[in-house]
Coordinates of C-alpha atoms in Angstrom, one line a residue:
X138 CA 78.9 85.9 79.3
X139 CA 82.3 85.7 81.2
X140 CA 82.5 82.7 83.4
X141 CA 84.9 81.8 85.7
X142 CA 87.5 83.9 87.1
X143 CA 86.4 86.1 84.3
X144 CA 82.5 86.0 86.5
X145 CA 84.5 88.0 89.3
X146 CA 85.5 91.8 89.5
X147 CA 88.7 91.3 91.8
X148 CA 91.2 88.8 91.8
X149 CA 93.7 88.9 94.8
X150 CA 97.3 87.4 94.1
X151 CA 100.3 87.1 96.5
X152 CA 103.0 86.4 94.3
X153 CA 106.2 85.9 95.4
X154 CA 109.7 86.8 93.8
X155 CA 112.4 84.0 94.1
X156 CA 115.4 85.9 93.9
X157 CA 114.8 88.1 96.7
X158 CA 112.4 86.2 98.6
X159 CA 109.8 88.7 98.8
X160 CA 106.2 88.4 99.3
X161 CA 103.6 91.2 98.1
X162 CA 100.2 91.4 96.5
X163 CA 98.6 92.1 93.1
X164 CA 95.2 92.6 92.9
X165 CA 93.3 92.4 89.4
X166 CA 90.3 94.4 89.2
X167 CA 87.5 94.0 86.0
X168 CA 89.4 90.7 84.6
X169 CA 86.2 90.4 82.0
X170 CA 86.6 94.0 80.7
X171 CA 90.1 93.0 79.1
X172 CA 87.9 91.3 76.3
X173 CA 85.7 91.9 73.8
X174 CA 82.9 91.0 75.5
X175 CA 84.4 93.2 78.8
X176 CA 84.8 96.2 76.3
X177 CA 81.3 96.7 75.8
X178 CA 80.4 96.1 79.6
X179 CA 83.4 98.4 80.3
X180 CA 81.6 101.3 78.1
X181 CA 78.3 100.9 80.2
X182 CA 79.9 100.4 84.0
X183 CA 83.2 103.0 83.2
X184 CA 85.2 99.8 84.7
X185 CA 88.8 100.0 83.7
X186 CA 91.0 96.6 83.9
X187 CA 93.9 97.1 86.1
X188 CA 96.3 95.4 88.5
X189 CA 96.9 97.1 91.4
X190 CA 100.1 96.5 93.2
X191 CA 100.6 96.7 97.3
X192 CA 104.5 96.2 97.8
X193 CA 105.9 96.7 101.4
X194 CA 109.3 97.0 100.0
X195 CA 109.4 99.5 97.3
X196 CA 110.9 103.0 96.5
X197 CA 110.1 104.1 100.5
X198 CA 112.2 100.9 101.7
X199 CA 115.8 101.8 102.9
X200 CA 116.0 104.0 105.9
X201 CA 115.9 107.0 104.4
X202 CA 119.1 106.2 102.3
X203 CA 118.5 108.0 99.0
X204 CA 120.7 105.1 97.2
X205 CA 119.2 102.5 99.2
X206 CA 115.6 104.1 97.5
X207 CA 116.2 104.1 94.5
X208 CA 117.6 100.6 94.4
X209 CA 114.5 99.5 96.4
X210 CA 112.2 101.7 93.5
X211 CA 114.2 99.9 90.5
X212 CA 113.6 96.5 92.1
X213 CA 109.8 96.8 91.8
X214 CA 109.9 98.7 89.2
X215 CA 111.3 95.3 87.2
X216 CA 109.0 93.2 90.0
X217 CA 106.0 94.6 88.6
X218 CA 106.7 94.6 85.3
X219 CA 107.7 90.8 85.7
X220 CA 104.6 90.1 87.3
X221 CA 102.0 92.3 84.6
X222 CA 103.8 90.0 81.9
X223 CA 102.9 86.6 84.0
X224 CA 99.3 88.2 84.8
X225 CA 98.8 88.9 81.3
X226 CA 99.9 85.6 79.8
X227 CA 98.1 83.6 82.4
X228 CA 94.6 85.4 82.4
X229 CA 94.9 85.0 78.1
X230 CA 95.2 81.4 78.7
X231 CA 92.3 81.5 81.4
X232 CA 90.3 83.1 79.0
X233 CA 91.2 80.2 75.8
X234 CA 90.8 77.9 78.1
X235 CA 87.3 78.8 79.8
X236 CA 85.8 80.6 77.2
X237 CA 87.2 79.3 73.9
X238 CA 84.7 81.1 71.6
X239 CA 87.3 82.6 69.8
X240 CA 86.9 86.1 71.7
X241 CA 90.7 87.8 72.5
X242 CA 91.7 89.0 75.4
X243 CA 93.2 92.2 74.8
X244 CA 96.1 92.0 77.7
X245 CA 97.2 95.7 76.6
X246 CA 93.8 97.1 78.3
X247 CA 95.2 95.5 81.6
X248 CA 97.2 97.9 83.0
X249 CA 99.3 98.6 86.4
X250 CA 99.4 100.8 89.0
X251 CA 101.5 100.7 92.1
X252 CA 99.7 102.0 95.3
X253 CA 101.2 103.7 98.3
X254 CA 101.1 101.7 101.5
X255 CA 102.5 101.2 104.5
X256 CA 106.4 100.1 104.1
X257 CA 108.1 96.9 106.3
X258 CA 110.7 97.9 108.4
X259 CA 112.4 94.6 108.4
X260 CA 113.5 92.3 105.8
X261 CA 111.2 89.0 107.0
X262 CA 107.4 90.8 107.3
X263 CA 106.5 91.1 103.7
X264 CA 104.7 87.9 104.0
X265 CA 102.7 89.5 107.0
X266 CA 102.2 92.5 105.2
X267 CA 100.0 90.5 102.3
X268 CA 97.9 88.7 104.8
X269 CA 97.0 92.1 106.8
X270 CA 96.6 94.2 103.5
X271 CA 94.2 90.9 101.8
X272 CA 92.8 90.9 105.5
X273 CA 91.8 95.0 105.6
X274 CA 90.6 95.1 102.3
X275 CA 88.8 91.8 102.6
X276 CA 87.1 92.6 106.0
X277 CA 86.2 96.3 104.3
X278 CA 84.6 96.2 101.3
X279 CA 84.3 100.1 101.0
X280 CA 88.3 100.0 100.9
X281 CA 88.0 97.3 98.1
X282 CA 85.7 99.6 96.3
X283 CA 88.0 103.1 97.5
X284 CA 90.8 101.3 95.5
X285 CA 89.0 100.0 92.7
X286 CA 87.6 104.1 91.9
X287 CA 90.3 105.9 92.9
X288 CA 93.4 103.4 92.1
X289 CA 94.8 104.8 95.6
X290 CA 95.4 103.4 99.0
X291 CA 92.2 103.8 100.9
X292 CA 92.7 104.9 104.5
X293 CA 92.3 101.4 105.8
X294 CA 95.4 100.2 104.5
X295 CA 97.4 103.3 105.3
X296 CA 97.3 102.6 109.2
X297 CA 100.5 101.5 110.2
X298 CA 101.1 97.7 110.0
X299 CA 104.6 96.9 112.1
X300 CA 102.8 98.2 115.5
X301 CA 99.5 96.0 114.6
X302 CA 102.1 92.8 114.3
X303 CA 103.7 93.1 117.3
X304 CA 100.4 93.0 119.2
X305 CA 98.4 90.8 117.1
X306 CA 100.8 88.0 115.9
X307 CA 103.4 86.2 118.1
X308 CA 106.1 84.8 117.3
X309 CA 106.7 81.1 118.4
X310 CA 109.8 79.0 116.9
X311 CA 109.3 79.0 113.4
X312 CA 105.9 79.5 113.1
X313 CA 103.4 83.0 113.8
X314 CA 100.5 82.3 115.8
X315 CA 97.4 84.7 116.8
X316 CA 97.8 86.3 120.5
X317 CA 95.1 85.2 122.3
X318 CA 94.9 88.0 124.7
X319 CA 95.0 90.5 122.0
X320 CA 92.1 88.9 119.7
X321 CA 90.0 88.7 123.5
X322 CA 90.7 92.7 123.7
X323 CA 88.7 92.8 120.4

């Protein structure tokens, strides 16, 4: 029986990409049904492996500048590709490591999917961006569940963020802190 990470059906990971700086958030759903053992349980639930991918700065990035688009697209394009190899190599190991019966993981069944959400408008809230999008789907498990079936943004995430930011988090030297007034108004 899968143990573990392996024991859980979603795995949230901000990941981070060095070059650009840029914070965003991969979610794995059905880790266990990416092996042999998940296979069969996969057959009898109809749970599919996949890592789902909520970018603030993808193809819709860039002002409207076609160009600026399609550089922004290409950029994830290679970010997520980056990221399913990483996912992939690391949940293999997971799996030798926890389990070491001698079971594969099959890292081909995991695949990816990007999912449509609400784009930054600046180039510093992507970090902001992962909390709120962990925090809605966290606080919500019906949107959890939405995107798990449907592999599309559930309406939950598709509220628009930047607004939410400038009321709910201030911003205080360096460091963001929680408005006070605005979590009383709750």
């Amino acid at each position: 029986e899968p143990a573990g990470i392996f024991a859980r059906d979603v795995l949230l990971v901000p990941a981070h990409d060095p070059v650009t700086a840029h914070w965003w958030l991969a979610i794995v759903f059905y880790p266990w049904a990416a092996t042999s053992i998940g296979g069969e349980q996969q057959e009898k639930v109809g749970s599919k492996p996949f890592v789902a991918f909520l970018d603030s700065l993808s193809s819709r990035s860039g002002g409207g500048h076609p160009e600026v688009q399609k550089a922004a697209a290409a950029t994830a394009a290679k970010r997520q590709r980056q990221a399913m190899s990483l996912i992939r190599d690391y949940l293999k190991k997971e799996w030798a490591e926890s389990i070491g019966d001698g079971r594969d993981f099959q890292a081909e069944r995991l695949q990816g999917v990007s999912i449509a959400v609400p784009q930054q408008e600046t180039s510093t809230d992507c970090g902001l961006f992962v909390l709120e999008f962990a925090r809605r789907l966290l606080d919500d498990p019906a949107a959890l569940e939405a995107l798990a079936a449907s592999q599309l943004a559930p309406p939950q995430l598709l509220v628009p963020i930047a607004d939410q930011f400038r009321r709910r988090w201030q911003h205080v030297g360096d460091k963001f802190t929680v408005d006070a007034t605005t979590e009383q108004q709750k």
